């Protein structure tokens, strides 16, 4: 190791993220370091908080952080910083693109020439760029025949929307149609419209999108743009009524005041932002430039505008912005009437905010009334919304309620509202109306983009990244929940890709495991007592309270690793939150304390029944249509309301399903500083953004495998000058192998893939250190390389000879076995072919036993003995000739053989039967003959006995006579 490498390390620094330091002392668990820079004191740090610095840490940068020798959060941050200072805003970590907002137009970064250059180029061929990601998505879609998505995330002002626009522009430029109001033109036109209605100036971004969106570009079979679709999430409705002093309401309000033609302004009774409650509490200046400022009439300017002039942003101008938005709406196919209807609703929302209430001393029930000074605004609103002014007044100051009295159906009663309740009702109407208008605009854009049957799409998700502020409310809770889900997906995908790369490169690397954040997701979304679920349950109670809800959350999840009391926080401000005022969630990117005071209100954007009834029955068909499909409202009953949380939950589930079915690319946007200026870098903030975007946890995952990698060519280029020309002439792969063997790096520390060498964490640096070691060492190493090459060549020749011998043996072995194989195959084939004949002959031969029996029988038969014998012989010859016939005819069919056999069986049986009959007859005749002979003998015996008796009798008589 070189001296420099041994000593210089990165140590954490709250402002810069990491600073360089030198090691002073190495203890058992701790290291003493001296930060570089005169005034900094020595530090004692645990070993795992310091990171080895890459050589050339001060000037050299790499396109892909994986080419760094040490890949860790410190080197990643340093590389990003160095590149940013050179106006290289893009960097890869493997296939993930990190994009740092330049806050300045970088010359020729997005020109059509650059777009042309990136077309069809694999990732890594050209410097990192958002166009490279767009092109990769397109190529993946085309080759894999699978829809793709690009997930663009980052904190507010990090450049997500700009990146999304560049992505869409690239896709539409390369594969859109160039003539007419086609899908691609409309997709691009959607942006100024969405920005006018959904973006606002915040302290963190002059053009901050206050909603999330997923924009799909659809392609047909021949991969041309044929359509598009936009889904939107979580519009920040509270902004319609209130903004902090340096922030503004949605751009469209200012566009109308500053840029709308005089006739529209006068019809809508619009003047300047100071005239409206919903604008004047925030910043009342317009975005203008030196030219457009002149176009503003005095009555259009707020006091602040008059005093301080306009706000400046190279991309924003409220005076010009109106016509940009109006023309885009018109190109999207919205008629004059439709556009006019939209502006009318926007103006109505503004005037609605001007209606004020005061206590009604005449009311016995503590009700309120519209102040006399704002009656005029009430009439303007009634006029713009086409509702009856008295009905509007009534709907704002009373609430319809059902009582149990009056039988089963109950009785409807009008309950007067207190002043603060009427204010809330008014604001709820303004928010609901603006929210519905925004939904309608997105829907209208979707219907206007041609929707020819598409085959695949590339979707770009532009959604806020992980957020944590001093006060975190329901909005942060929803966005952080969304980021938990996206992080889980990110881990799954990145790991999969890493694993796929290892497979592609032929490395046998065991599966990498990672800590799943499913438990955190369950804590939030579980149907069984998840935080959203408990919030909905609370909203259904007759008497809701945020304290009760918070207590329930703690009770249900007591002891769960992801949930804690706010007082467990490291921040003092959070430790002051009472147990029933908030909770702390340990997210993947860090712990966040949420204050629950407004959770219930923000989760429920239902209108009072009478307000909803009023707008639904308005004479303005456009307003009516906005509320036509409403599922909100007290008339649906508290138990049935669709909460903001549950709606977001199901939208997110749908989105995740979509993302899981597509191929994915990730873009992590980084905001370099909070001042929104170019060439200023806040290292601490960048580091925390890298941590929140999951980048550092990806690095941890990669540490389990082979995080650093270098293509053979890169290694070759890095070291060829250090080696003699003879070695430098080698092919880059052999060259790399030779170096590794010669250097003697431990074999477990690196792996050779098909196109790259992969290093275990930190091993690339070790290798590099050896390569840059002192000349003596180098000389020795070159000798080793030469020796290795000689050995390699000798081994290669030996291997060649061995291979030839092996090949010869193999050929002989194969030849020998080929004959056996052929024999067996032939035997099998002929068996298959001749089996019926063989079986036929076998069967006929077995029949011959009958033949033998027959011949024996025929020999025994006396009648026609000769004939019988000759018949049997004749049958035998029939058998023989049948066998001959089968044997000699190769083509004889199985059926024919069967017939022959059956006829032989039949003939044999017939002959046998007749012989048996004859034998039986002969046997019976013989038995009869024997019986008769026996009878004859008996008769003769009896006759002889009789004769003998008579003789004896005669002799007796003679004697007697004598
Ligand atoms: N590539 C870029 N080149 C030049 N300026 C940029 C670029 N990206 C962003 N900016 C500047 O940064 C501002 C903020 O960017 P953008 O609106 O895209 O941020 P964002 O991440 O979408 O923020 P939010 O979440 O608040 O909507 C832009 O208005 C623009 O001035």
mmCIF file of N, CA, C and O in Angstrom, residues 609-672:
data_model
loop_
_atom_site.group_PDB
_atom_site.id
_atom_site.type_symbol
_atom_site.label_atom_id
_atom_site.label_comp_id
_atom_site.label_asym_id
_atom_site.label_seq_id
_atom_site.Cartn_x
_atom_site.Cartn_y
_atom_site.Cartn_z
ATOM 1 N N UNK A 609 -73.504 17.509 3.763
ATOM 2 C CA UNK A 609 -74.514 17.071 2.800
ATOM 3 C C UNK A 609 -75.129 18.247 2.046
ATOM 4 O O UNK A 609 -75.331 18.183 0.833
ATOM 5 N N UNK A 610 -75.397 19.356 2.757
ATOM 6 C CA UNK A 610 -76.079 20.458 2.070
ATOM 7 C C UNK A 610 -75.157 21.177 1.089
ATOM 8 O O UNK A 610 -75.605 21.638 0.041
ATOM 9 N N UNK A 611 -73.855 21.202 1.381
ATOM 10 C CA UNK A 611 -72.926 21.827 0.421
ATOM 11 C C UNK A 611 -72.811 20.958 -0.823
ATOM 12 O O UNK A 611 -72.832 21.445 -1.951
ATOM 13 N N UNK A 612 -72.726 19.664 -0.589
ATOM 14 C CA UNK A 612 -72.605 18.760 -1.722
ATOM 15 C C UNK A 612 -73.882 18.799 -2.573
ATOM 16 O O UNK A 612 -73.824 18.850 -3.800
ATOM 17 N N UNK A 613 -75.037 18.830 -1.875
ATOM 18 C CA UNK A 613 -76.313 18.903 -2.588
ATOM 19 C C UNK A 613 -76.379 20.181 -3.425
ATOM 20 O O UNK A 613 -76.822 20.160 -4.572
ATOM 21 N N UNK A 614 -75.868 21.250 -2.858
ATOM 22 C CA UNK A 614 -75.911 22.545 -3.546
ATOM 23 C C UNK A 614 -75.140 22.495 -4.875
ATOM 24 O O UNK A 614 -75.664 22.881 -5.921
ATOM 25 N N UNK A 615 -73.906 21.996 -4.818
ATOM 26 C CA UNK A 615 -73.105 21.982 -6.058
ATOM 27 C C UNK A 615 -73.637 20.952 -7.049
ATOM 28 O O UNK A 615 -73.584 21.163 -8.265
ATOM 29 N N UNK A 616 -74.223 19.884 -6.500
ATOM 30 C CA UNK A 616 -74.760 18.875 -7.414
ATOM 31 C C UNK A 616 -75.992 19.387 -8.147
ATOM 32 O O UNK A 616 -76.294 18.941 -9.242
ATOM 33 N N UNK A 617 -76.689 20.313 -7.532
ATOM 34 C CA UNK A 617 -77.899 20.843 -8.185
ATOM 35 C C UNK A 617 -77.659 22.215 -8.805
ATOM 36 O O UNK A 617 -78.602 22.945 -9.118
ATOM 37 N N UNK A 618 -76.421 22.558 -9.003
ATOM 38 C CA UNK A 618 -76.114 23.869 -9.577
ATOM 39 C C UNK A 618 -76.642 23.959 -11.007
ATOM 40 O O UNK A 618 -76.835 22.949 -11.683
ATOM 41 N N UNK A 619 -76.850 25.200 -11.474
ATOM 42 C CA UNK A 619 -77.283 25.375 -12.872
ATOM 43 C C UNK A 619 -76.091 25.381 -13.814
ATOM 44 O O UNK A 619 -76.250 25.555 -15.012
ATOM 45 N N UNK A 620 -74.909 25.241 -13.231
ATOM 46 C CA UNK A 620 -73.703 25.177 -14.061
ATOM 47 C C UNK A 620 -73.422 23.692 -14.338
ATOM 48 O O UNK A 620 -72.992 22.952 -13.458
ATOM 49 N N UNK A 621 -73.713 23.249 -15.597
ATOM 50 C CA UNK A 621 -73.585 21.812 -15.890
ATOM 51 C C UNK A 621 -72.172 21.304 -15.649
ATOM 52 O O UNK A 621 -71.970 20.156 -15.247
ATOM 53 N N UNK A 622 -71.176 22.204 -15.864
ATOM 54 C CA UNK A 622 -69.786 21.763 -15.673
ATOM 55 C C UNK A 622 -69.536 21.441 -14.194
ATOM 56 O O UNK A 622 -68.999 20.389 -13.848
ATOM 57 N N UNK A 623 -69.987 22.344 -13.323
ATOM 58 C CA UNK A 623 -69.794 22.115 -11.879
ATOM 59 C C UNK A 623 -70.544 20.852 -11.452
ATOM 60 O O UNK A 623 -70.029 20.025 -10.693
ATOM 61 N N UNK A 624 -71.757 20.714 -11.992
ATOM 62 C CA UNK A 624 -72.558 19.520 -11.676
ATOM 63 C C UNK A 624 -71.801 18.249 -12.043
ATOM 64 O O UNK A 624 -71.730 17.301 -11.270
ATOM 65 N N UNK A 625 -71.196 18.295 -13.253
ATOM 66 C CA UNK A 625 -70.494 17.085 -13.719
ATOM 67 C C UNK A 625 -69.286 16.778 -12.825
ATOM 68 O O UNK A 625 -68.937 15.620 -12.625
ATOM 69 N N UNK A 626 -68.659 17.819 -12.275
ATOM 70 C CA UNK A 626 -67.500 17.575 -11.410
ATOM 71 C C UNK A 626 -67.896 16.757 -10.188
ATOM 72 O O UNK A 626 -67.158 15.894 -9.725
ATOM 73 N N UNK A 627 -69.088 17.033 -9.665
ATOM 74 C CA UNK A 627 -69.508 16.363 -8.430
ATOM 75 C C UNK A 627 -70.438 15.176 -8.689
ATOM 76 O O UNK A 627 -70.890 14.549 -7.747
ATOM 77 N N UNK A 628 -70.683 14.900 -9.987
ATOM 78 C CA UNK A 628 -71.674 13.866 -10.307
ATOM 79 C C UNK A 628 -71.292 12.514 -9.729
ATOM 80 O O UNK A 628 -72.107 11.799 -9.172
ATOM 81 N N UNK A 629 -70.024 12.171 -9.831
ATOM 82 C CA UNK A 629 -69.622 10.809 -9.427
ATOM 83 C C UNK A 629 -69.149 10.789 -7.977
ATOM 84 O O UNK A 629 -68.505 9.854 -7.542
ATOM 85 N N UNK A 630 -69.470 11.876 -7.256
ATOM 86 C CA UNK A 630 -68.938 11.971 -5.891
ATOM 87 C C UNK A 630 -69.399 10.831 -5.007
ATOM 88 O O UNK A 630 -70.555 10.445 -4.993
ATOM 89 N N UNK A 631 -68.450 10.290 -4.267
ATOM 90 C CA UNK A 631 -68.799 9.242 -3.304
ATOM 91 C C UNK A 631 -68.644 9.778 -1.894
ATOM 92 O O UNK A 631 -68.811 9.079 -0.929
ATOM 93 N N UNK A 632 -68.255 11.064 -1.858
ATOM 94 C CA UNK A 632 -68.060 11.652 -0.536
ATOM 95 C C UNK A 632 -69.406 12.115 -0.005
ATOM 96 O O UNK A 632 -70.436 11.963 -0.625
ATOM 97 N N UNK A 633 -69.367 12.703 1.141
ATOM 98 C CA UNK A 633 -70.569 13.357 1.610
ATOM 99 C C UNK A 633 -71.189 12.674 2.799
ATOM 100 O O UNK A 633 -71.181 11.462 2.916
ATOM 101 N N UNK A 634 -71.753 13.539 3.628
ATOM 102 C CA UNK A 634 -72.342 13.005 4.845
ATOM 103 C C UNK A 634 -73.563 12.156 4.549
ATOM 104 O O UNK A 634 -73.930 11.299 5.338
ATOM 105 N N UNK A 635 -74.224 12.436 3.372
ATOM 106 C CA UNK A 635 -75.413 11.654 3.092
ATOM 107 C C UNK A 635 -75.098 10.188 2.868
ATOM 108 O O UNK A 635 -75.967 9.341 2.904
ATOM 109 N N UNK A 636 -73.839 9.865 2.610
ATOM 110 C CA UNK A 636 -73.473 8.458 2.476
ATOM 111 C C UNK A 636 -73.264 7.839 3.865
ATOM 112 O O UNK A 636 -73.045 6.649 3.988
ATOM 113 N N UNK A 637 -73.231 8.696 4.833
ATOM 114 C CA UNK A 637 -73.040 8.189 6.192
ATOM 115 C C UNK A 637 -71.580 8.103 6.532
ATOM 116 O O UNK A 637 -70.742 7.827 5.672
ATOM 117 N N UNK A 638 -71.282 8.349 7.774
ATOM 118 C CA UNK A 638 -69.880 8.348 8.206
ATOM 119 C C UNK A 638 -69.224 7.002 8.017
ATOM 120 O O UNK A 638 -68.050 6.873 7.736
ATOM 121 N N UNK A 639 -70.063 5.958 8.192
ATOM 122 C CA UNK A 639 -69.487 4.621 8.166
ATOM 123 C C UNK A 639 -69.031 4.222 6.777
ATOM 124 O O UNK A 639 -68.270 3.297 6.608
ATOM 125 N N UNK A 640 -69.566 4.931 5.765
ATOM 126 C CA UNK A 640 -69.238 4.511 4.407
ATOM 127 C C UNK A 640 -68.251 5.423 3.695
ATOM 128 O O UNK A 640 -67.967 5.235 2.534
ATOM 129 N N UNK A 641 -67.738 6.418 4.377
ATOM 130 C CA UNK A 641 -66.919 7.390 3.660
ATOM 131 C C UNK A 641 -65.616 6.739 3.169
ATOM 132 O O UNK A 641 -65.110 5.797 3.789
ATOM 133 N N UNK A 642 -65.156 7.231 1.996
ATOM 134 C CA UNK A 642 -63.895 6.692 1.493
ATOM 135 C C UNK A 642 -62.814 7.655 1.937
ATOM 136 O O UNK A 642 -62.785 8.805 1.513
ATOM 137 N N UNK A 643 -61.942 7.184 2.798
ATOM 138 C CA UNK A 643 -60.969 8.096 3.369
ATOM 139 C C UNK A 643 -59.835 8.356 2.388
ATOM 140 O O UNK A 643 -59.605 7.567 1.469
ATOM 141 N N UNK A 644 -59.152 9.473 2.605
ATOM 142 C CA UNK A 644 -58.014 9.830 1.741
ATOM 143 C C UNK A 644 -56.968 8.712 1.829
ATOM 144 O O UNK A 644 -56.410 8.278 0.829
ATOM 145 N N UNK A 645 -56.743 8.229 3.069
ATOM 146 C CA UNK A 645 -55.734 7.189 3.278
ATOM 147 C C UNK A 645 -56.068 5.914 2.540
ATOM 148 O O UNK A 645 -55.230 5.354 1.842
ATOM 149 N N UNK A 646 -57.323 5.458 2.661
ATOM 150 C CA UNK A 646 -57.639 4.176 2.028
ATOM 151 C C UNK A 646 -57.660 4.314 0.511
ATOM 152 O O UNK A 646 -57.315 3.372 -0.210
ATOM 153 N N UNK A 647 -58.032 5.510 0.018
ATOM 154 C CA UNK A 647 -58.012 5.718 -1.437
ATOM 155 C C UNK A 647 -56.556 5.652 -1.929
ATOM 156 O O UNK A 647 -56.248 4.999 -2.926
ATOM 157 N N UNK A 648 -55.684 6.306 -1.192
ATOM 158 C CA UNK A 648 -54.263 6.320 -1.577
ATOM 159 C C UNK A 648 -53.681 4.909 -1.512
ATOM 160 O O UNK A 648 -52.926 4.489 -2.382
ATOM 161 N N UNK A 649 -54.106 4.176 -0.470
ATOM 162 C CA UNK A 649 -53.618 2.807 -0.282
ATOM 163 C C UNK A 649 -53.985 1.953 -1.496
ATOM 164 O O UNK A 649 -53.151 1.227 -2.042
ATOM 165 N N UNK A 650 -55.237 2.073 -1.937
ATOM 166 C CA UNK A 650 -55.612 1.214 -3.067
ATOM 167 C C UNK A 650 -54.993 1.711 -4.369
ATOM 168 O O UNK A 650 -54.619 0.909 -5.231
ATOM 169 N N UNK A 651 -54.832 3.042 -4.505
ATOM 170 C CA UNK A 651 -54.162 3.565 -5.714
ATOM 171 C C UNK A 651 -52.726 3.046 -5.774
ATOM 172 O O UNK A 651 -52.231 2.659 -6.826
ATOM 173 N N UNK A 652 -52.107 3.030 -4.604
ATOM 174 C CA UNK A 652 -50.711 2.602 -4.528
ATOM 175 C C UNK A 652 -50.577 1.104 -4.826
ATOM 176 O O UNK A 652 -49.637 0.674 -5.508
ATOM 177 N N UNK A 653 -51.553 0.341 -4.331
ATOM 178 C CA UNK A 653 -51.530 -1.107 -4.591
ATOM 179 C C UNK A 653 -51.614 -1.340 -6.087
ATOM 180 O O UNK A 653 -50.895 -2.191 -6.659
ATOM 181 N N UNK A 654 -52.464 -0.558 -6.752
ATOM 182 C CA UNK A 654 -52.625 -0.679 -8.203
ATOM 183 C C UNK A 654 -51.315 -0.316 -8.914
ATOM 184 O O UNK A 654 -50.875 -0.994 -9.827
ATOM 185 N N UNK A 655 -50.706 0.775 -8.429
ATOM 186 C CA UNK A 655 -49.451 1.239 -9.027
ATOM 187 C C UNK A 655 -48.363 0.174 -8.856
ATOM 188 O O UNK A 655 -47.624 -0.139 -9.804
ATOM 189 N N UNK A 656 -48.279 -0.409 -7.652
ATOM 190 C CA UNK A 656 -47.233 -1.405 -7.398
ATOM 191 C C UNK A 656 -47.426 -2.621 -8.304
ATOM 192 O O UNK A 656 -46.465 -3.192 -8.796
ATOM 193 N N UNK A 657 -48.692 -2.966 -8.502
ATOM 194 C CA UNK A 657 -48.977 -4.106 -9.388
ATOM 195 C C UNK A 657 -48.472 -3.795 -10.797
ATOM 196 O O UNK A 657 -47.851 -4.626 -11.456
ATOM 197 N N UNK A 658 -48.724 -2.555 -11.220
ATOM 198 C CA UNK A 658 -48.271 -2.131 -12.544
ATOM 199 C C UNK A 658 -46.752 -2.199 -12.615
ATOM 200 O O UNK A 658 -46.181 -2.731 -13.569
ATOM 201 N N UNK A 659 -46.088 -1.632 -11.587
ATOM 202 C CA UNK A 659 -44.625 -1.585 -11.605
ATOM 203 C C UNK A 659 -44.050 -2.998 -11.620
ATOM 204 O O UNK A 659 -43.072 -3.272 -12.321
ATOM 205 N N UNK A 660 -44.679 -3.893 -10.851
ATOM 206 C CA UNK A 660 -44.157 -5.266 -10.769
ATOM 207 C C UNK A 660 -44.288 -5.975 -12.101
ATOM 208 O O UNK A 660 -43.538 -6.907 -12.389
ATOM 209 N N UNK A 661 -45.257 -5.530 -12.930
ATOM 210 C CA UNK A 661 -45.430 -6.223 -14.209
ATOM 211 C C UNK A 661 -44.560 -5.607 -15.305
ATOM 212 O O UNK A 661 -44.636 -6.000 -16.454
ATOM 213 N N UNK A 662 -43.771 -4.603 -14.943
ATOM 214 C CA UNK A 662 -42.934 -3.966 -15.972
ATOM 215 C C UNK A 662 -41.452 -4.160 -15.634
ATOM 216 O O UNK A 662 -41.118 -4.501 -14.510
ATOM 217 N N UNK A 663 -40.618 -3.894 -16.604
ATOM 218 C CA UNK A 663 -39.178 -3.800 -16.335
ATOM 219 C C UNK A 663 -38.947 -2.418 -15.726
ATOM 220 O O UNK A 663 -39.709 -1.497 -16.026
ATOM 221 N N UNK A 664 -37.960 -2.271 -14.882
ATOM 222 C CA UNK A 664 -37.845 -0.969 -14.195
ATOM 223 C C UNK A 664 -36.445 -0.369 -14.262
ATOM 224 O O UNK A 664 -35.449 -1.086 -14.213
ATOM 225 N N UNK A 665 -36.420 0.939 -14.347
ATOM 226 C CA UNK A 665 -35.167 1.701 -14.206
ATOM 227 C C UNK A 665 -35.383 2.764 -13.149
ATOM 228 O O UNK A 665 -36.508 3.243 -12.970
ATOM 229 N N UNK A 666 -34.301 3.114 -12.461
ATOM 230 C CA UNK A 666 -34.444 4.073 -11.366
ATOM 231 C C UNK A 666 -33.598 5.317 -11.618
ATOM 232 O O UNK A 666 -32.444 5.206 -12.057
ATOM 233 N N UNK A 667 -34.202 6.471 -11.338
ATOM 234 C CA UNK A 667 -33.468 7.737 -11.408
ATOM 235 C C UNK A 667 -33.597 8.379 -10.027
ATOM 236 O O UNK A 667 -34.711 8.572 -9.536
ATOM 237 N N UNK A 668 -32.472 8.644 -9.383
ATOM 238 C CA UNK A 668 -32.489 9.284 -8.066
ATOM 239 C C UNK A 668 -32.049 10.726 -8.239
ATOM 240 O O UNK A 668 -30.891 10.981 -8.623
ATOM 241 N N UNK A 669 -32.987 11.664 -8.010
ATOM 242 C CA UNK A 669 -32.649 13.082 -8.189
ATOM 243 C C UNK A 669 -32.152 13.652 -6.864
ATOM 244 O O UNK A 669 -32.680 13.341 -5.802
ATOM 245 N N UNK A 670 -31.147 14.492 -6.963
ATOM 246 C CA UNK A 670 -30.518 15.074 -5.771
ATOM 247 C C UNK A 670 -30.546 16.593 -5.881
ATOM 248 O O UNK A 670 -30.236 17.159 -6.938
ATOM 249 N N UNK A 671 -30.897 17.222 -4.762
ATOM 250 C CA UNK A 671 -30.904 18.689 -4.720
ATOM 251 C C UNK A 671 -29.569 19.118 -4.111
ATOM 252 O O UNK A 671 -29.255 18.722 -2.983
ATOM 253 N N UNK A 672 -28.767 19.907 -4.832
ATOM 254 C CA UNK A 672 -27.414 20.173 -4.338
ATOM 255 C C UNK A 672 -27.369 21.150 -3.170
ATOM 256 O O UNK A 672 -26.441 21.111 -2.372
#
